[in-house]
Amino acid sequence: MDAVEMIQNRRSIRKYRNEKVARQTMQEIIDIARWAPSWANFQIARYTLVDDEAVIAKLATDGVKGFVYNVKTLENAKGVAVLSFVKGKSGKLDLEKDEYATSKANVWEVFDAGIACQTFCLAAHTKGVGTCIFGVIDEQSISEIVGLPEEETVAALIVYGYPDEQPPATKRKDTADIMRFV
């Protein structure tokens, strides 16, 4: 599968087969995802992989603010990646100073996490593993459930597994509607 096919064919998957993804496969996915670009190559993205059903159940009850679509997906999930990032690095040129290099300040942390998230999902797709990114989350609760280090914060939950559905592509805006030349 080439890069264009990968981007065009990857879908958010909410229904998975009743089968765990092997830890070795997940390690291979993270090995690919670690190549995601980041501010000054600080590589702030971290992946906490959860395949314990009791912990996933706790994420469903306490980690997604009762958002029904996320709860239902987690109730049947066999794997969840907690994507987090190390705070206080992206956006700085000198880590010894508190000042940021741009007016976006620490927003670059979220930008870097987004790049890492997409790279993770595309890497999973190449291995036949489906993913769904959750944004409606309770960062503090998730952090406590999985025991994140204090210097990290949760960016997103990514449910993963072997797809039990093949959703069609959703309509996209025309290129002319999203592009301009100056």
JSON list of C-alpha atoms in Angstrom, two decimals:
[
{"chain": "A", "resi": 1, "resn": "MET", "atom": "CA", "xyz": [0.00, 0.00, 0.00]},
{"chain": "A", "resi": 2, "resn": "ASP", "atom": "CA", "xyz": [1.47, 3.36, -0.98]},
{"chain": "A", "resi": 3, "resn": "ALA", "atom": "CA", "xyz": [1.14, 6.54, 1.10]},
{"chain": "A", "resi": 4, "resn": "VAL", "atom": "CA", "xyz": [-1.75, 7.96, -0.93]},
{"chain": "A", "resi": 5, "resn": "GLU", "atom": "CA", "xyz": [-3.77, 4.73, -0.62]},
{"chain": "A", "resi": 6, "resn": "MET", "atom": "CA", "xyz": [-2.99, 4.58, 3.08]},
{"chain": "A", "resi": 7, "resn": "ILE", "atom": "CA", "xyz": [-4.27, 8.11, 3.68]},
{"chain": "A", "resi": 8, "resn": "GLN", "atom": "CA", "xyz": [-7.35, 7.69, 1.50]},
{"chain": "A", "resi": 9, "resn": "ASN", "atom": "CA", "xyz": [-8.34, 4.25, 2.86]},
{"chain": "A", "resi": 10, "resn": "ARG", "atom": "CA", "xyz": [-7.81, 4.68, 6.61]},
{"chain": "A", "resi": 11, "resn": "ARG", "atom": "CA", "xyz": [-11.13, 4.99, 8.48]},
{"chain": "A", "resi": 12, "resn": "SER", "atom": "CA", "xyz": [-12.16, 5.46, 12.08]},
{"chain": "A", "resi": 13, "resn": "ILE", "atom": "CA", "xyz": [-13.18, 2.02, 13.31]},
{"chain": "A", "resi": 14, "resn": "ARG", "atom": "CA", "xyz": [-15.60, 1.60, 16.22]},
{"chain": "A", "resi": 15, "resn": "LYS", "atom": "CA", "xyz": [-16.38, -2.12, 15.86]},
{"chain": "A", "resi": 16, "resn": "TYR", "atom": "CA", "xyz": [-13.66, -4.69, 16.40]},
{"chain": "A", "resi": 17, "resn": "ARG", "atom": "CA", "xyz": [-13.32, -8.46, 16.29]},
{"chain": "A", "resi": 18, "resn": "ASN", "atom": "CA", "xyz": [-13.19, -10.19, 19.66]},
{"chain": "A", "resi": 19, "resn": "GLU", "atom": "CA", "xyz": [-9.42, -10.65, 19.38]},
{"chain": "A", "resi": 20, "resn": "LYS", "atom": "CA", "xyz": [-6.53, -8.85, 21.03]},
{"chain": "A", "resi": 21, "resn": "VAL", "atom": "CA", "xyz": [-3.77, -7.40, 18.89]},
{"chain": "A", "resi": 22, "resn": "ALA", "atom": "CA", "xyz": [-0.49, -9.09, 19.78]},
{"chain": "A", "resi": 23, "resn": "ARG", "atom": "CA", "xyz": [1.87, -6.96, 21.84]},
{"chain": "A", "resi": 24, "resn": "GLN", "atom": "CA", "xyz": [4.60, -7.62, 19.27]},
{"chain": "A", "resi": 25, "resn": "THR", "atom": "CA", "xyz": [2.39, -6.10, 16.55]},
{"chain": "A", "resi": 26, "resn": "MET", "atom": "CA", "xyz": [1.77, -3.05, 18.75]},
{"chain": "A", "resi": 27, "resn": "GLN", "atom": "CA", "xyz": [5.51, -2.73, 19.33]},
{"chain": "A", "resi": 28, "resn": "GLU", "atom": "CA", "xyz": [6.01, -2.74, 15.54]},
{"chain": "A", "resi": 29, "resn": "ILE", "atom": "CA", "xyz": [3.38, 0.00, 15.19]},
{"chain": "A", "resi": 30, "resn": "ILE", "atom": "CA", "xyz": [5.07, 2.16, 17.83]},
{"chain": "A", "resi": 31, "resn": "ASP", "atom": "CA", "xyz": [8.42, 1.53, 16.15]},
{"chain": "A", "resi": 32, "resn": "ILE", "atom": "CA", "xyz": [6.96, 3.12, 13.00]},
{"chain": "A", "resi": 33, "resn": "ALA", "atom": "CA", "xyz": [5.08, 5.88, 14.85]},
{"chain": "A", "resi": 34, "resn": "ARG", "atom": "CA", "xyz": [8.23, 7.06, 16.64]},
{"chain": "A", "resi": 35, "resn": "TRP", "atom": "CA", "xyz": [9.38, 8.52, 13.31]},
{"chain": "A", "resi": 36, "resn": "ALA", "atom": "CA", "xyz": [6.70, 11.22, 13.48]},
{"chain": "A", "resi": 37, "resn": "PRO", "atom": "CA", "xyz": [8.29, 14.67, 13.19]},
{"chain": "A", "resi": 38, "resn": "SER", "atom": "CA", "xyz": [8.28, 16.92, 16.24]},
{"chain": "A", "resi": 39, "resn": "TRP", "atom": "CA", "xyz": [9.43, 20.39, 17.30]},
{"chain": "A", "resi": 40, "resn": "ALA", "atom": "CA", "xyz": [13.25, 20.40, 17.45]},
{"chain": "A", "resi": 41, "resn": "ASN", "atom": "CA", "xyz": [13.06, 16.59, 17.36]},
{"chain": "A", "resi": 42, "resn": "PHE", "atom": "CA", "xyz": [12.13, 16.55, 21.06]},
{"chain": "A", "resi": 43, "resn": "GLN", "atom": "CA", "xyz": [9.94, 13.46, 20.42]},
{"chain": "A", "resi": 44, "resn": "ILE", "atom": "CA", "xyz": [7.49, 14.27, 23.21]},
{"chain": "A", "resi": 45, "resn": "ALA", "atom": "CA", "xyz": [4.84, 11.67, 22.27]},
{"chain": "A", "resi": 46, "resn": "ARG", "atom": "CA", "xyz": [4.37, 8.70, 24.61]},
{"chain": "A", "resi": 47, "resn": "TYR", "atom": "CA", "xyz": [2.15, 5.66, 24.13]},
{"chain": "A", "resi": 48, "resn": "THR", "atom": "CA", "xyz": [0.66, 3.76, 27.06]},
{"chain": "A", "resi": 49, "resn": "LEU", "atom": "CA", "xyz": [-0.93, 0.63, 25.61]},
{"chain": "A", "resi": 50, "resn": "VAL", "atom": "CA", "xyz": [-3.78, -0.89, 27.59]},
{"chain": "A", "resi": 51, "resn": "ASP", "atom": "CA", "xyz": [-4.94, -4.41, 26.85]},
{"chain": "A", "resi": 52, "resn": "ASP", "atom": "CA", "xyz": [-6.19, -5.28, 30.34]},
{"chain": "A", "resi": 53, "resn": "GLU", "atom": "CA", "xyz": [-9.99, -5.55, 30.13]},
{"chain": "A", "resi": 54, "resn": "ALA", "atom": "CA", "xyz": [-10.54, -4.23, 33.67]},
{"chain": "A", "resi": 55, "resn": "VAL", "atom": "CA", "xyz": [-8.51, -1.10, 32.93]},
{"chain": "A", "resi": 56, "resn": "ILE", "atom": "CA", "xyz": [-10.36, -0.58, 29.64]},
{"chain": "A", "resi": 57, "resn": "ALA", "atom": "CA", "xyz": [-13.67, -0.91, 31.52]},
{"chain": "A", "resi": 58, "resn": "LYS", "atom": "CA", "xyz": [-12.46, 1.76, 33.99]},
{"chain": "A", "resi": 59, "resn": "LEU", "atom": "CA", "xyz": [-11.58, 4.04, 31.05]},
{"chain": "A", "resi": 60, "resn": "ALA", "atom": "CA", "xyz": [-15.13, 3.51, 29.74]},
{"chain": "A", "resi": 61, "resn": "THR", "atom": "CA", "xyz": [-16.77, 4.45, 33.04]},
{"chain": "A", "resi": 62, "resn": "ASP", "atom": "CA", "xyz": [-14.42, 7.22, 34.19]},
{"chain": "A", "resi": 63, "resn": "GLY", "atom": "CA", "xyz": [-12.37, 8.41, 31.23]},
{"chain": "A", "resi": 64, "resn": "VAL", "atom": "CA", "xyz": [-14.72, 9.65, 28.51]},
{"chain": "A", "resi": 65, "resn": "LYS", "atom": "CA", "xyz": [-17.15, 11.94, 30.35]},
{"chain": "A", "resi": 66, "resn": "GLY", "atom": "CA", "xyz": [-20.05, 9.58, 29.69]},
{"chain": "A", "resi": 67, "resn": "PHE", "atom": "CA", "xyz": [-19.92, 10.30, 25.93]},
{"chain": "A", "resi": 68, "resn": "VAL", "atom": "CA", "xyz": [-22.12, 7.46, 24.72]},
{"chain": "A", "resi": 69, "resn": "TYR", "atom": "CA", "xyz": [-20.28, 6.68, 21.46]},
{"chain": "A", "resi": 70, "resn": "ASN", "atom": "CA", "xyz": [-16.96, 6.42, 23.27]},
{"chain": "A", "resi": 71, "resn": "VAL", "atom": "CA", "xyz": [-18.41, 4.37, 26.13]},
{"chain": "A", "resi": 72, "resn": "LYS", "atom": "CA", "xyz": [-19.99, 1.88, 23.71]},
{"chain": "A", "resi": 73, "resn": "THR", "atom": "CA", "xyz": [-16.78, 1.53, 21.71]},
{"chain": "A", "resi": 74, "resn": "LEU", "atom": "CA", "xyz": [-14.70, 1.00, 24.85]},
{"chain": "A", "resi": 75, "resn": "GLU", "atom": "CA", "xyz": [-17.13, -1.62, 26.20]},
{"chain": "A", "resi": 76, "resn": "ASN", "atom": "CA", "xyz": [-16.11, -3.91, 23.33]},
{"chain": "A", "resi": 77, "resn": "ALA", "atom": "CA", "xyz": [-12.49, -2.77, 22.92]},
{"chain": "A", "resi": 78, "resn": "LYS", "atom": "CA", "xyz": [-9.55, -5.13, 23.35]},
{"chain": "A", "resi": 79, "resn": "GLY", "atom": "CA", "xyz": [-6.91, -2.40, 23.15]},
{"chain": "A", "resi": 80, "resn": "VAL", "atom": "CA", "xyz": [-6.53, 1.31, 23.91]},
{"chain": "A", "resi": 81, "resn": "ALA", "atom": "CA", "xyz": [-3.53, 3.55, 23.38]},
{"chain": "A", "resi": 82, "resn": "VAL", "atom": "CA", "xyz": [-3.29, 6.50, 25.73]},
{"chain": "A", "resi": 83, "resn": "LEU", "atom": "CA", "xyz": [-1.40, 9.06, 23.70]},
{"chain": "A", "resi": 84, "resn": "SER", "atom": "CA", "xyz": [0.34, 11.50, 26.02]},
{"chain": "A", "resi": 85, "resn": "PHE", "atom": "CA", "xyz": [3.10, 14.03, 25.66]},
{"chain": "A", "resi": 86, "resn": "VAL", "atom": "CA", "xyz": [5.90, 15.42, 27.79]},
{"chain": "A", "resi": 87, "resn": "LYS", "atom": "CA", "xyz": [5.01, 18.98, 28.78]},
{"chain": "A", "resi": 88, "resn": "GLY", "atom": "CA", "xyz": [7.21, 22.07, 28.54]},
{"chain": "A", "resi": 89, "resn": "LYS", "atom": "CA", "xyz": [9.42, 21.25, 25.56]},
{"chain": "A", "resi": 90, "resn": "SER", "atom": "CA", "xyz": [7.71, 21.84, 22.22]},
{"chain": "A", "resi": 91, "resn": "GLY", "atom": "CA", "xyz": [7.78, 25.48, 21.21]},
{"chain": "A", "resi": 92, "resn": "LYS", "atom": "CA", "xyz": [11.06, 26.23, 22.99]},
{"chain": "A", "resi": 93, "resn": "LEU", "atom": "CA", "xyz": [14.50, 26.66, 21.50]},
{"chain": "A", "resi": 94, "resn": "ASP", "atom": "CA", "xyz": [16.26, 26.55, 24.86]},
{"chain": "A", "resi": 95, "resn": "LEU", "atom": "CA", "xyz": [14.88, 24.13, 27.46]},
{"chain": "A", "resi": 96, "resn": "GLU", "atom": "CA", "xyz": [16.76, 25.94, 30.22]},
{"chain": "A", "resi": 97, "resn": "LYS", "atom": "CA", "xyz": [14.55, 29.02, 29.71]},
{"chain": "A", "resi": 98, "resn": "ASP", "atom": "CA", "xyz": [10.82, 29.44, 30.30]},
{"chain": "A", "resi": 99, "resn": "GLU", "atom": "CA", "xyz": [10.28, 31.42, 27.11]},
{"chain": "A", "resi": 100, "resn": "TYR", "atom": "CA", "xyz": [8.71, 30.05, 23.98]},
{"chain": "A", "resi": 101, "resn": "ALA", "atom": "CA", "xyz": [10.01, 30.79, 20.49]},
{"chain": "A", "resi": 102, "resn": "THR", "atom": "CA", "xyz": [6.62, 31.63, 18.95]},
{"chain": "A", "resi": 103, "resn": "SER", "atom": "CA", "xyz": [3.36, 33.29, 19.93]},
{"chain": "A", "resi": 104, "resn": "LYS", "atom": "CA", "xyz": [1.77, 29.82, 19.89]},
{"chain": "A", "resi": 105, "resn": "ALA", "atom": "CA", "xyz": [3.73, 29.01, 23.08]},
{"chain": "A", "resi": 106, "resn": "ASN", "atom": "CA", "xyz": [2.97, 25.50, 24.34]},
{"chain": "A", "resi": 107, "resn": "VAL", "atom": "CA", "xyz": [0.30, 24.90, 21.66]},
{"chain": "A", "resi": 108, "resn": "TRP", "atom": "CA", "xyz": [3.11, 23.18, 19.77]},
{"chain": "A", "resi": 109, "resn": "GLU", "atom": "CA", "xyz": [2.80, 20.30, 22.24]},
{"chain": "A", "resi": 110, "resn": "VAL", "atom": "CA", "xyz": [-0.69, 19.57, 20.96]},
{"chain": "A", "resi": 111, "resn": "PHE", "atom": "CA", "xyz": [0.47, 20.03, 17.36]},
{"chain": "A", "resi": 112, "resn": "ASP", "atom": "CA", "xyz": [3.26, 17.48, 17.90]},
{"chain": "A", "resi": 113, "resn": "ALA", "atom": "CA", "xyz": [0.81, 15.10, 19.59]},
{"chain": "A", "resi": 114, "resn": "GLY", "atom": "CA", "xyz": [-1.51, 15.41, 16.59]},
{"chain": "A", "resi": 115, "resn": "ILE", "atom": "CA", "xyz": [1.28, 14.49, 14.19]},
{"chain": "A", "resi": 116, "resn": "ALA", "atom": "CA", "xyz": [2.17, 11.52, 16.41]},
{"chain": "A", "resi": 117, "resn": "CYS", "atom": "CA", "xyz": [-1.49, 10.48, 16.59]},
{"chain": "A", "resi": 118, "resn": "GLN", "atom": "CA", "xyz": [-1.95, 10.45, 12.83]},
{"chain": "A", "resi": 119, "resn": "THR", "atom": "CA", "xyz": [1.34, 8.62, 12.34]},
{"chain": "A", "resi": 120, "resn": "PHE", "atom": "CA", "xyz": [0.28, 5.98, 14.89]},
{"chain": "A", "resi": 121, "resn": "CYS", "atom": "CA", "xyz": [-3.08, 5.48, 13.15]},
{"chain": "A", "resi": 122, "resn": "LEU", "atom": "CA", "xyz": [-1.48, 5.18, 9.70]},
{"chain": "A", "resi": 123, "resn": "ALA", "atom": "CA", "xyz": [1.14, 2.75, 11.04]},
{"chain": "A", "resi": 124, "resn": "ALA", "atom": "CA", "xyz": [-1.64, 0.65, 12.58]},
{"chain": "A", "resi": 125, "resn": "HIS", "atom": "CA", "xyz": [-3.54, 0.72, 9.30]},
{"chain": "A", "resi": 126, "resn": "THR", "atom": "CA", "xyz": [-0.52, -0.73, 7.47]},
{"chain": "A", "resi": 127, "resn": "LYS", "atom": "CA", "xyz": [-0.54, -3.65, 9.94]},
{"chain": "A", "resi": 128, "resn": "GLY", "atom": "CA", "xyz": [-4.27, -4.34, 9.47]},
{"chain": "A", "resi": 129, "resn": "VAL", "atom": "CA", "xyz": [-5.16, -2.76, 12.81]},
{"chain": "A", "resi": 130, "resn": "GLY", "atom": "CA", "xyz": [-8.07, -0.32, 12.92]},
{"chain": "A", "resi": 131, "resn": "THR", "atom": "CA", "xyz": [-8.13, 2.77, 15.13]},
{"chain": "A", "resi": 132, "resn": "CYS", "atom": "CA", "xyz": [-10.52, 5.40, 16.42]},
{"chain": "A", "resi": 133, "resn": "ILE", "atom": "CA", "xyz": [-9.29, 8.62, 18.04]},
{"chain": "A", "resi": 134, "resn": "PHE", "atom": "CA", "xyz": [-11.26, 9.91, 21.03]},
{"chain": "A", "resi": 135, "resn": "GLY", "atom": "CA", "xyz": [-11.17, 13.60, 21.88]},
{"chain": "A", "resi": 136, "resn": "VAL", "atom": "CA", "xyz": [-14.04, 13.71, 24.39]},
{"chain": "A", "resi": 137, "resn": "ILE", "atom": "CA", "xyz": [-11.98, 12.55, 27.35]},
{"chain": "A", "resi": 138, "resn": "ASP", "atom": "CA", "xyz": [-11.26, 13.30, 30.99]},
{"chain": "A", "resi": 139, "resn": "GLU", "atom": "CA", "xyz": [-7.49, 13.84, 30.89]},
{"chain": "A", "resi": 140, "resn": "GLN", "atom": "CA", "xyz": [-7.00, 13.82, 34.66]},
{"chain": "A", "resi": 141, "resn": "SER", "atom": "CA", "xyz": [-9.00, 10.65, 35.21]},
{"chain": "A", "resi": 142, "resn": "ILE", "atom": "CA", "xyz": [-7.21, 8.82, 32.39]},
{"chain": "A", "resi": 143, "resn": "SER", "atom": "CA", "xyz": [-3.86, 9.94, 33.72]},
{"chain": "A", "resi": 144, "resn": "GLU", "atom": "CA", "xyz": [-4.70, 8.49, 37.14]},
{"chain": "A", "resi": 145, "resn": "ILE", "atom": "CA", "xyz": [-6.15, 5.25, 35.73]},
{"chain": "A", "resi": 146, "resn": "VAL", "atom": "CA", "xyz": [-3.01, 4.41, 33.75]},
{"chain": "A", "resi": 147, "resn": "GLY", "atom": "CA", "xyz": [-0.51, 6.04, 36.13]},
{"chain": "A", "resi": 148, "resn": "LEU", "atom": "CA", "xyz": [1.09, 8.58, 33.82]},
{"chain": "A", "resi": 149, "resn": "PRO", "atom": "CA", "xyz": [4.22, 10.33, 35.05]},
{"chain": "A", "resi": 150, "resn": "GLU", "atom": "CA", "xyz": [3.63, 13.88, 36.33]},
{"chain": "A", "resi": 151, "resn": "GLU", "atom": "CA", "xyz": [5.53, 15.48, 33.42]},
{"chain": "A", "resi": 152, "resn": "GLU", "atom": "CA", "xyz": [3.08, 14.02, 30.88]},
{"chain": "A", "resi": 153, "resn": "THR", "atom": "CA", "xyz": [-0.46, 14.96, 29.94]},
{"chain": "A", "resi": 154, "resn": "VAL", "atom": "CA", "xyz": [-3.05, 13.01, 27.95]},
{"chain": "A", "resi": 155, "resn": "ALA", "atom": "CA", "xyz": [-3.58, 14.14, 24.36]},
{"chain": "A", "resi": 156, "resn": "ALA", "atom": "CA", "xyz": [-6.08, 11.50, 23.18]},
{"chain": "A", "resi": 157, "resn": "LEU", "atom": "CA", "xyz": [-7.32, 7.96, 23.55]},
{"chain": "A", "resi": 158, "resn": "ILE", "atom": "CA", "xyz": [-6.93, 5.75, 20.49]},
{"chain": "A", "resi": 159, "resn": "VAL", "atom": "CA", "xyz": [-8.95, 2.55, 20.53]},
{"chain": "A", "resi": 160, "resn": "TYR", "atom": "CA", "xyz": [-7.36, -0.13, 18.38]},
{"chain": "A", "resi": 161, "resn": "GLY", "atom": "CA", "xyz": [-8.13, -3.63, 17.20]},
{"chain": "A", "resi": 162, "resn": "TYR", "atom": "CA", "xyz": [-8.85, -5.81, 14.22]},
{"chain": "A", "resi": 163, "resn": "PRO", "atom": "CA", "xyz": [-11.75, -4.21, 12.33]},
{"chain": "A", "resi": 164, "resn": "ASP", "atom": "CA", "xyz": [-15.15, -5.86, 12.31]},
{"chain": "A", "resi": 165, "resn": "GLU", "atom": "CA", "xyz": [-16.52, -3.24, 9.92]},
{"chain": "A", "resi": 166, "resn": "GLN", "atom": "CA", "xyz": [-15.49, -1.44, 6.77]},
{"chain": "A", "resi": 167, "resn": "PRO", "atom": "CA", "xyz": [-17.13, 1.97, 6.89]},
{"chain": "A", "resi": 168, "resn": "PRO", "atom": "CA", "xyz": [-17.38, 3.83, 3.60]},
{"chain": "A", "resi": 169, "resn": "ALA", "atom": "CA", "xyz": [-15.48, 7.03, 3.03]},
{"chain": "A", "resi": 170, "resn": "THR", "atom": "CA", "xyz": [-17.31, 10.15, 4.12]},
{"chain": "A", "resi": 171, "resn": "LYS", "atom": "CA", "xyz": [-17.81, 12.96, 1.63]},
{"chain": "A", "resi": 172, "resn": "ARG", "atom": "CA", "xyz": [-14.90, 15.36, 1.36]},
{"chain": "A", "resi": 173, "resn": "LYS", "atom": "CA", "xyz": [-14.95, 19.00, 0.38]},
{"chain": "A", "resi": 174, "resn": "ASP", "atom": "CA", "xyz": [-13.66, 19.88, -3.06]},
{"chain": "A", "resi": 175, "resn": "THR", "atom": "CA", "xyz": [-9.99, 20.79, -3.23]},
{"chain": "A", "resi": 176, "resn": "ALA", "atom": "CA", "xyz": [-10.98, 24.23, -4.54]},
{"chain": "A", "resi": 177, "resn": "ASP", "atom": "CA", "xyz": [-13.04, 24.84, -1.36]},
{"chain": "A", "resi": 178, "resn": "ILE", "atom": "CA", "xyz": [-10.09, 24.29, 0.98]},
{"chain": "A", "resi": 179, "resn": "MET", "atom": "CA", "xyz": [-7.18, 25.72, -1.00]},
{"chain": "A", "resi": 180, "resn": "ARG", "atom": "CA", "xyz": [-6.01, 29.14, -2.05]},
{"chain": "A", "resi": 181, "resn": "PHE", "atom": "CA", "xyz": [-2.95, 30.56, -3.74]},
{"chain": "A", "resi": 182, "resn": "VAL", "atom": "CA", "xyz": [-1.48, 33.93, -2.84]}
]
